[in-house]
């Protein structure tokens, strides 16, 4: 389905720019902090919308395959890791390490792109 222009991420970016350039300079103290917090939330929402959910579904499918847990949750994978199921030398160690690295990279791309040298 097509969307009418401008799309959500562009609307968020435009509104964020207005907040930062036009409204924030007129604020001080707690109000300025709140405005910066809102601007940050808008940036995160825009990045999340652009990134989409395909990686989340792929990650869940991989976790479900590895853990055998029907819910394919982070908790099931964490429990298996704590139990030593993917320790070095185990059959799926490298795959779990790659999964965790990619999930971390994708999450940082949304919430903390500076950590990745972006933004």
GROMACS .gro file of C-alpha atoms in nm:
model
  119
    1UNK     CA    1   0.000   0.000   0.000
    2UNK     CA    2   0.136   0.341  -0.089
    3UNK     CA    3   0.141   0.628   0.154
    4UNK     CA    4   0.067   0.988   0.090
    5UNK     CA    5   0.370   1.216   0.096
    6UNK     CA    6   0.525   1.322   0.320
    7UNK     CA    7   0.562   0.993   0.500
    8UNK     CA    8   0.585   0.951   0.877
    9UNK     CA    9   0.963   0.973   0.918
   10UNK     CA   10   0.971   1.294   0.713
   11UNK     CA   11   0.687   1.442   0.917
   12UNK     CA   12   0.868   1.355   1.238
   13UNK     CA   13   1.191   1.509   1.109
   14UNK     CA   14   1.012   1.830   1.009
   15UNK     CA   15   0.833   1.856   1.342
   16UNK     CA   16   1.156   1.779   1.530
   17UNK     CA   17   1.342   2.051   1.341
   18UNK     CA   18   1.067   2.302   1.424
   19UNK     CA   19   1.081   2.200   1.789
   20UNK     CA   20   1.460   2.235   1.805
   21UNK     CA   21   1.497   2.547   1.591
   22UNK     CA   22   1.187   2.749   1.677
   23UNK     CA   23   1.057   2.640   2.016
   24UNK     CA   24   1.359   2.514   2.213
   25UNK     CA   25   1.550   2.847   2.193
   26UNK     CA   26   1.257   3.014   2.373
   27UNK     CA   27   1.264   2.765   2.661
   28UNK     CA   28   1.485   2.723   2.964
   29UNK     CA   29   1.532   2.487   3.254
   30UNK     CA   30   1.296   2.194   3.283
   31UNK     CA   31   1.097   2.302   2.977
   32UNK     CA   32   1.411   2.300   2.759
   33UNK     CA   33   1.507   1.957   2.892
   34UNK     CA   34   1.157   1.826   2.817
   35UNK     CA   35   1.169   1.968   2.464
   36UNK     CA   36   1.506   1.798   2.400
   37UNK     CA   37   1.366   1.473   2.537
   38UNK     CA   38   1.068   1.499   2.301
   39UNK     CA   39   1.300   1.576   2.008
   40UNK     CA   40   1.509   1.269   2.092
   41UNK     CA   41   1.198   1.050   2.108
   42UNK     CA   42   1.088   1.185   1.769
   43UNK     CA   43   1.427   1.100   1.617
   44UNK     CA   44   1.412   0.746   1.758
   45UNK     CA   45   1.058   0.697   1.623
   46UNK     CA   46   1.165   0.819   1.279
   47UNK     CA   47   1.465   0.584   1.268
   48UNK     CA   48   1.250   0.296   1.386
   49UNK     CA   49   0.992   0.363   1.113
   50UNK     CA   50   1.261   0.374   0.844
   51UNK     CA   51   1.429   0.057   0.968
   52UNK     CA   52   1.109  -0.145   0.980
   53UNK     CA   53   1.043  -0.472   1.160
   54UNK     CA   54   1.186  -0.730   0.920
   55UNK     CA   55   1.502  -0.771   1.131
   56UNK     CA   56   1.292  -0.830   1.443
   57UNK     CA   57   1.101  -1.111   1.276
   58UNK     CA   58   1.423  -1.264   1.141
   59UNK     CA   59   1.580  -1.245   1.488
   60UNK     CA   60   1.276  -1.408   1.649
   61UNK     CA   61   1.276  -1.688   1.393
   62UNK     CA   62   1.645  -1.754   1.456
   63UNK     CA   63   1.594  -1.750   1.835
   64UNK     CA   64   1.302  -1.990   1.801
   65UNK     CA   65   1.505  -2.226   1.587
   66UNK     CA   66   1.801  -2.215   1.827
   67UNK     CA   67   1.610  -2.243   2.153
   68UNK     CA   68   1.309  -2.444   2.046
   69UNK     CA   69   1.099  -2.202   2.254
   70UNK     CA   70   0.760  -2.131   2.100
   71UNK     CA   71   0.763  -1.767   2.209
   72UNK     CA   72   1.113  -1.702   2.065
   73UNK     CA   73   1.176  -1.446   2.335
   74UNK     CA   74   1.493  -1.275   2.445
   75UNK     CA   75   1.439  -1.445   2.780
   76UNK     CA   76   1.446  -1.794   2.631
   77UNK     CA   77   1.774  -1.718   2.455
   78UNK     CA   78   1.920  -1.556   2.767
   79UNK     CA   79   1.824  -1.861   2.976
   80UNK     CA   80   1.990  -2.094   2.724
   81UNK     CA   81   2.304  -1.878   2.724
   82UNK     CA   82   2.316  -1.878   3.105
   83UNK     CA   83   2.273  -2.257   3.100
   84UNK     CA   84   2.583  -2.285   2.880
   85UNK     CA   85   2.402  -2.404   2.568
   86UNK     CA   86   2.607  -2.176   2.342
   87UNK     CA   87   2.941  -2.168   2.518
   88UNK     CA   88   3.255  -2.156   2.304
   89UNK     CA   89   3.296  -2.488   2.130
   90UNK     CA   90   2.923  -2.560   2.118
   91UNK     CA   91   2.752  -2.630   1.786
   92UNK     CA   92   2.575  -2.292   1.762
   93UNK     CA   93   2.819  -2.066   1.946
   94UNK     CA   94   2.925  -1.864   1.639
   95UNK     CA   95   2.565  -1.828   1.521
   96UNK     CA   96   2.448  -1.697   1.859
   97UNK     CA   97   2.740  -1.452   1.876
   98UNK     CA   98   2.652  -1.325   1.526
   99UNK     CA   99   2.284  -1.298   1.621
  100UNK     CA  100   2.361  -1.099   1.934
  101UNK     CA  101   2.599  -0.867   1.748
  102UNK     CA  102   2.347  -0.799   1.473
  103UNK     CA  103   2.059  -0.745   1.718
  104UNK     CA  104   2.274  -0.503   1.915
  105UNK     CA  105   2.376  -0.318   1.599
  106UNK     CA  106   2.014  -0.288   1.483
  107UNK     CA  107   1.896  -0.167   1.825
  108UNK     CA  108   2.176   0.088   1.843
  109UNK     CA  109   2.094   0.209   1.492
  110UNK     CA  110   1.754   0.308   1.632
  111UNK     CA  111   1.825   0.431   1.982
  112UNK     CA  112   2.194   0.527   1.985
  113UNK     CA  113   2.333   0.575   1.632
  114UNK     CA  114   2.630   0.774   1.767
  115UNK     CA  115   2.761   0.453   1.921
  116UNK     CA  116   2.790   0.319   1.566
  117UNK     CA  117   2.953   0.638   1.441
  118UNK     CA  118   2.630   0.765   1.282
  119UNK     CA  119   2.429   1.071   1.366
   0.00000   0.00000   0.00000
